[in-house]
């Protein structure tokens, strides 16, 4: 009878432990489900991030192309600017030359005007002498 009682106690202990293990097992299964759910969420987020990264890379590529185009345009504009500066310098030089030549021409005209007046004066004097 003691043996039967001992077997009953052992059976009760085993049953209690079995329930305890079963409870832990159920908790672990629930945790596993939660982890699987989290993993699914992370997978979706990962895919979304991959798509976002791909879109950003595409935008970066587009911007790189635009930057290259703008760089080329900037280079052309710089060349045009340099040409315009050179032309402006040439025009300024020509204007200076023109001013000098104009000044010389005005001096020449003034000198010729004086010569003409002197010649006219001499002619009048000679006419006056011839009439006398």
Coordinates of N, CA and C in Angstrom, one line a residue:
X1 N 0.8 -1.2 0.0 CA 0.0 0.0 0.0 C 0.9 1.3 0.0
X2 N 1.9 1.2 0.7 CA 2.8 2.3 0.7 C 3.3 2.5 -0.7
X3 N 3.5 1.4 -1.4 CA 4.0 1.5 -2.7 C 3.0 2.2 -3.6
X4 N 1.8 1.8 -3.4 CA 0.7 2.3 -4.2 C 0.5 3.8 -3.9
X5 N 0.7 4.1 -2.7 CA 0.6 5.5 -2.3 C 1.7 6.3 -2.9
X6 N 2.9 5.8 -2.8 CA 4.1 6.4 -3.4 C 3.9 6.6 -4.9
X7 N 3.4 5.6 -5.5 CA 3.2 5.6 -7.0 C 2.1 6.7 -7.3
X8 N 1.1 6.8 -6.4 CA 0.1 7.9 -6.6 C 0.7 9.3 -6.5
X9 N 1.6 9.4 -5.4 CA 2.3 10.7 -5.2 C 3.2 11.0 -6.4
X10 N 3.9 10.0 -6.9 CA 4.8 10.2 -8.0 C 4.0 10.6 -9.3
X11 N 2.9 9.9 -9.4 CA 2.0 10.2 -10.5 C 1.5 11.6 -10.4
X12 N 1.1 12.0 -9.2 CA 0.6 13.4 -9.0 C 1.7 14.4 -9.3
X13 N 2.9 14.1 -8.8 CA 4.1 15.0 -9.1 C 4.3 15.1 -10.6
X14 N 4.3 13.9 -11.2 CA 4.5 13.9 -12.7 C 3.4 14.7 -13.4
X15 N 2.2 14.5 -13.0 CA 1.1 15.2 -13.6 C 1.3 16.7 -13.4
X16 N 1.7 17.1 -12.2 CA 1.9 18.5 -11.9 C 3.0 19.1 -12.8
X17 N 4.1 18.3 -12.8 CA 5.2 18.7 -13.6 C 4.8 18.8 -15.1
X18 N 4.0 17.8 -15.5 CA 3.6 17.7 -16.9 C 2.8 19.0 -17.2
X19 N 1.9 19.3 -16.3 CA 1.0 20.5 -16.5 C 1.9 21.8 -16.6
X20 N 2.9 21.8 -15.7 CA 3.8 22.9 -15.7 C 4.6 23.0 -17.0
X21 N 5.1 21.9 -17.4 CA 5.9 21.8 -18.7 C 5.0 22.2 -19.9
X22 N 3.7 21.7 -19.8 CA 2.7 22.0 -20.9 C 2.5 23.5 -20.9
X23 N 2.3 24.1 -19.7 CA 2.1 25.5 -19.6 C 3.3 26.3 -20.2
X24 N 4.5 25.9 -19.8 CA 5.7 26.5 -20.4 C 5.7 26.4 -21.9
X25 N 5.4 25.2 -22.3 CA 5.4 24.9 -23.8 C 4.4 25.8 -24.5
X26 N 3.2 26.0 -23.9 CA 2.2 26.9 -24.5 C 2.7 28.3 -24.5
X27 N 3.4 28.7 -23.5 CA 3.9 30.1 -23.4 C 5.0 30.2 -24.5
X28 N 5.8 29.2 -24.7 CA 6.9 29.2 -25.7 C 6.2 29.3 -27.1
X29 N 5.2 28.5 -27.3 CA 4.5 28.5 -28.6 C 3.9 29.9 -28.9
X30 N 3.4 30.6 -27.8 CA 2.8 31.9 -28.0 C 3.9 32.9 -28.4
X31 N 5.1 32.8 -27.6 CA 6.2 33.6 -28.0 C 6.7 33.4 -29.4
X32 N 6.7 32.1 -29.8 CA 7.1 31.8 -31.2 C 6.2 32.4 -32.2
X33 N 4.9 32.4 -31.9 CA 3.9 33.0 -32.8 C 4.2 34.5 -32.9
X34 N 4.4 35.1 -31.7 CA 4.8 36.6 -31.7 C 6.0 36.9 -32.5
X35 N 7.0 36.0 -32.3 CA 8.3 36.2 -33.0 C 8.0 36.0 -34.5
X36 N 7.2 35.1 -34.9 CA 6.9 34.9 -36.3 C 6.2 36.1 -36.9
X37 N 5.2 36.6 -36.1 CA 4.5 37.8 -36.5 C 5.5 39.0 -36.6
X38 N 6.4 39.2 -35.6 CA 7.4 40.3 -35.7 C 8.3 40.1 -36.9
X39 N 8.7 38.8 -37.2 CA 9.5 38.5 -38.3 C 8.8 38.9 -39.6
X40 N 7.5 38.6 -39.7 CA 6.8 38.9 -40.9 C 6.7 40.5 -41.0
X41 N 6.5 41.2 -39.9 CA 6.4 42.6 -40.0 C 7.8 43.2 -40.4
X42 N 8.9 42.6 -39.8 CA 10.2 43.1 -40.2 C 10.5 42.8 -41.7
X43 N 10.0 41.7 -42.2 CA 10.2 41.3 -43.6 C 9.5 42.3 -44.5
X44 N 8.3 42.7 -44.1 CA 7.6 43.7 -44.9 C 8.3 45.1 -44.8
X45 N 8.7 45.4 -43.6 CA 9.5 46.7 -43.4 C 10.7 46.6 -44.2
X46 N 11.4 45.5 -44.2 CA 12.7 45.3 -45.0 C 12.4 45.5 -46.5
X47 N 11.4 44.9 -47.0 CA 11.0 45.1 -48.4 C 10.7 46.5 -48.7
X48 N 9.9 47.2 -47.8 CA 9.6 48.6 -48.0 C 10.9 49.4 -48.0
X49 N 11.8 49.1 -47.1 CA 13.1 49.9 -47.1 C 13.9 49.6 -48.3
X50 N 13.9 48.4 -48.8 CA 14.6 48.1 -50.1 C 14.0 48.9 -51.2
X51 N 12.7 49.0 -51.3 CA 12.0 49.8 -52.3 C 12.4 51.2 -52.2
X52 N 12.3 51.7 -50.9 CA 12.7 53.1 -50.7 C 14.1 53.4 -51.1
X53 N 15.0 52.5 -50.7 CA 16.4 52.7 -51.1 C 16.6 52.7 -52.6
X54 N 15.9 51.8 -53.3 CA 16.0 51.7 -54.7 C 15.4 53.0 -55.4
X55 N 14.3 53.5 -54.8 CA 13.8 54.8 -55.3 C 14.8 56.0 -55.1
X56 N 15.4 56.0 -53.9 CA 16.4 57.0 -53.6 C 17.6 56.9 -54.5
X57 N 18.0 55.7 -54.8 CA 19.1 55.5 -55.7 C 18.8 56.0 -57.1
X58 N 17.5 55.7 -57.5 CA 17.1 56.2 -58.8 C 17.1 57.7 -58.9
X59 N 16.6 58.3 -57.8 CA 16.6 59.8 -57.7 C 18.0 60.3 -57.7
X60 N 18.9 59.6 -57.0 CA 20.3 60.1 -57.0 C 20.9 60.0 -58.4
X61 N 20.6 58.9 -59.1 CA 21.1 58.8 -60.4 C 20.6 59.9 -61.3
X62 N 19.3 60.2 -61.2 CA 18.7 61.3 -61.9 C 19.4 62.6 -61.6
X63 N 19.6 62.8 -60.3 CA 20.2 64.0 -59.9 C 21.7 64.1 -60.4
X64 N 22.4 63.0 -60.4 CA 23.7 62.9 -60.9 C 23.7 63.3 -62.4
X65 N 22.7 62.8 -63.1 CA 22.6 63.2 -64.5 C 22.3 64.7 -64.7
X66 N 21.4 65.2 -63.9 CA 21.1 66.6 -63.9 C 22.3 67.4 -63.5
X67 N 23.1 67.0 -62.5 CA 24.3 67.7 -62.1 C 25.3 67.7 -63.2
X68 N 25.4 66.6 -63.9 CA 26.4 66.5 -65.0 C 26.0 67.5 -66.1
X69 N 24.7 67.5 -66.4 CA 24.1 68.4 -67.4 C 24.4 69.9 -67.0
X70 N 24.0 70.1 -65.7 CA 24.2 71.5 -65.3 C 25.7 71.9 -65.3
X71 N 26.6 70.9 -65.0 CA 28.0 71.2 -65.0 C 28.5 71.5 -66.4
X72 N 27.9 70.8 -67.4 CA 28.3 71.0 -68.8 C 27.8 72.4 -69.2
X73 N 26.5 72.7 -68.8 CA 25.9 74.0 -69.1 C 26.7 75.1 -68.5
X74 N 27.1 74.9 -67.2 CA 27.9 75.9 -66.5 C 29.3 76.1 -67.2
X75 N 29.9 75.0 -67.7 CA 31.1 75.2 -68.4 C 30.9 76.0 -69.7
X76 N 29.8 75.7 -70.4 CA 29.5 76.5 -71.7 C 29.3 77.9 -71.3
X77 N 28.6 78.2 -70.3 CA 28.3 79.6 -69.9 C 29.6 80.3 -69.5
X78 N 30.5 79.5 -68.8 CA 31.8 80.1 -68.4 C 32.6 80.5 -69.6
X79 N 32.6 79.6 -70.6 CA 33.3 79.8 -71.9 C 32.7 81.1 -72.6
X80 N 31.3 81.1 -72.7 CA 30.6 82.3 -73.2 C 31.0 83.6 -72.5
X81 N 31.0 83.5 -71.2 CA 31.4 84.6 -70.3 C 32.8 85.1 -70.7
X82 N 33.7 84.1 -70.8 CA 35.1 84.5 -71.1 C 35.2 85.2 -72.4
X83 N 34.4 84.6 -73.4 CA 34.4 85.2 -74.8 C 33.9 86.7 -74.7
X84 N 32.8 86.8 -74.0 CA 32.1 88.2 -73.8 C 33.1 89.1 -73.1
X85 N 33.8 88.7 -72.1 CA 34.8 89.6 -71.5 C 35.9 90.0 -72.4
X86 N 36.3 89.0 -73.2 CA 37.4 89.3 -74.2 C 36.9 90.3 -75.2
X87 N 35.6 90.1 -75.7 CA 35.0 91.0 -76.7 C 34.9 92.4 -76.1
X88 N 34.5 92.5 -74.8 CA 34.3 93.8 -74.1 C 35.6 94.5 -74.0
X89 N 36.7 93.7 -73.7 CA 38.0 94.3 -73.6 C 38.5 94.8 -74.9
X90 N 38.2 94.0 -76.0 CA 38.6 94.4 -77.4 C 37.8 95.7 -77.7
X91 N 36.5 95.7 -77.4 CA 35.7 96.9 -77.7 C 36.2 98.1 -76.9
X92 N 36.6 97.9 -75.7 CA 37.1 99.0 -74.9 C 38.4 99.5 -75.5
X93 N 39.3 98.6 -75.9 CA 40.5 99.0 -76.6 C 40.2 99.8 -77.9
X94 N 39.3 99.3 -78.7 CA 38.9 100.0 -79.9 C 38.3 101.3 -79.6
X95 N 37.6 101.4 -78.5 CA 37.0 102.8 -78.2 C 38.1 103.7 -77.8
X96 N 39.1 103.2 -77.0 CA 40.3 104.0 -76.7 C 41.0 104.5 -77.9
X97 N 41.2 103.5 -78.9 CA 41.9 103.9 -80.1 C 41.1 104.9 -80.9
X98 N 39.8 104.7 -80.9 CA 38.9 105.7 -81.6 C 39.0 107.0 -81.0
X99 N 39.0 107.1 -79.6 CA 39.1 108.3 -78.9 C 40.4 109.0 -79.3
X100 N 41.5 108.3 -79.3 CA 42.8 108.9 -79.6 C 42.8 109.4 -81.1
X101 N 42.3 108.5 -82.0 CA 42.2 109.0 -83.4 C 41.3 110.2 -83.6
X102 N 40.2 110.2 -82.9 CA 39.2 111.3 -83.0 C 39.9 112.5 -82.5
X103 N 40.6 112.4 -81.3 CA 41.4 113.6 -80.8 C 42.4 114.1 -81.8
X104 N 43.1 113.2 -82.4 CA 44.1 113.5 -83.4 C 43.5 114.2 -84.6
X105 N 42.3 113.6 -85.0 CA 41.6 114.2 -86.2 C 41.1 115.6 -85.8
X106 N 40.6 115.8 -84.6 CA 40.1 117.1 -84.2 C 41.3 118.1 -84.2
X107 N 42.4 117.7 -83.7 CA 43.6 118.5 -83.8 C 44.0 118.9 -85.2
X108 N 44.0 117.9 -86.1 CA 44.3 118.1 -87.5 C 43.3 119.1 -88.1
X109 N 42.0 118.9 -87.8 CA 41.0 119.8 -88.4 C 41.2 121.2 -87.9
X110 N 41.6 121.3 -86.6 CA 41.8 122.6 -86.0 C 43.0 123.3 -86.6
X111 N 44.1 122.5 -86.8 CA 45.3 123.0 -87.5 C 45.0 123.4 -88.9
X112 N 44.2 122.5 -89.6 CA 43.9 122.9 -91.0 C 43.0 124.1 -91.1
X113 N 42.1 124.2 -90.1 CA 41.2 125.4 -90.0 C 42.1 126.7 -89.9
X114 N 43.1 126.6 -89.0 CA 44.0 127.7 -88.8 C 44.7 128.0 -90.0
X115 N 45.2 127.0 -90.7 CA 46.0 127.2 -92.0 C 45.1 127.8 -93.0
X116 N 43.8 127.3 -93.1 CA 42.9 127.9 -94.1 C 42.7 129.3 -93.8
X117 N 42.5 129.7 -92.5 CA 42.2 131.1 -92.1 C 43.4 131.9 -92.4
X118 N 44.6 131.3 -92.1 CA 45.9 132.1 -92.5 C 46.0 132.3 -94.0
X119 N 45.7 131.2 -94.7 CA 45.8 131.3 -96.2 C 44.8 132.4 -96.7
X120 N 43.6 132.3 -96.2 CA 42.5 133.3 -96.6 C 43.0 134.7 -96.2
X121 N 43.6 134.9 -95.1 CA 44.1 136.2 -94.6 C 45.2 136.6 -95.6
X122 N 46.1 135.7 -95.9 CA 47.2 136.1 -96.8 C 46.7 136.4 -98.2
X123 N 45.7 135.6 -98.7 CA 45.0 135.9 -100.0 C 44.4 137.3 -100.0
X124 N 43.7 137.6 -98.9 CA 43.1 138.9 -98.8 C 44.1 140.0 -98.8
X125 N 45.2 139.8 -98.1 CA 46.3 140.8 -98.1 C 46.9 140.9 -99.4
X126 N 47.1 139.8 -100.2 CA 47.7 139.9 -101.5 C 46.7 140.5 -102.5
X127 N 45.4 140.2 -102.3 CA 44.4 140.9 -103.1 C 44.4 142.4 -102.9
X128 N 44.6 142.7 -101.6 CA 44.6 144.1 -101.2 C 45.8 144.8 -101.8
X129 N 46.9 144.1 -101.9 CA 48.2 144.6 -102.4 C 48.0 144.8 -103.9
X130 N 47.4 143.8 -104.6 CA 47.2 143.8 -106.0 C 46.3 144.9 -106.4
X131 N 45.3 145.2 -105.7 CA 44.4 146.2 -106.0 C 45.0 147.6 -105.8
X132 N 45.9 147.7 -104.9 CA 46.6 149.0 -104.7 C 47.6 149.2 -105.7

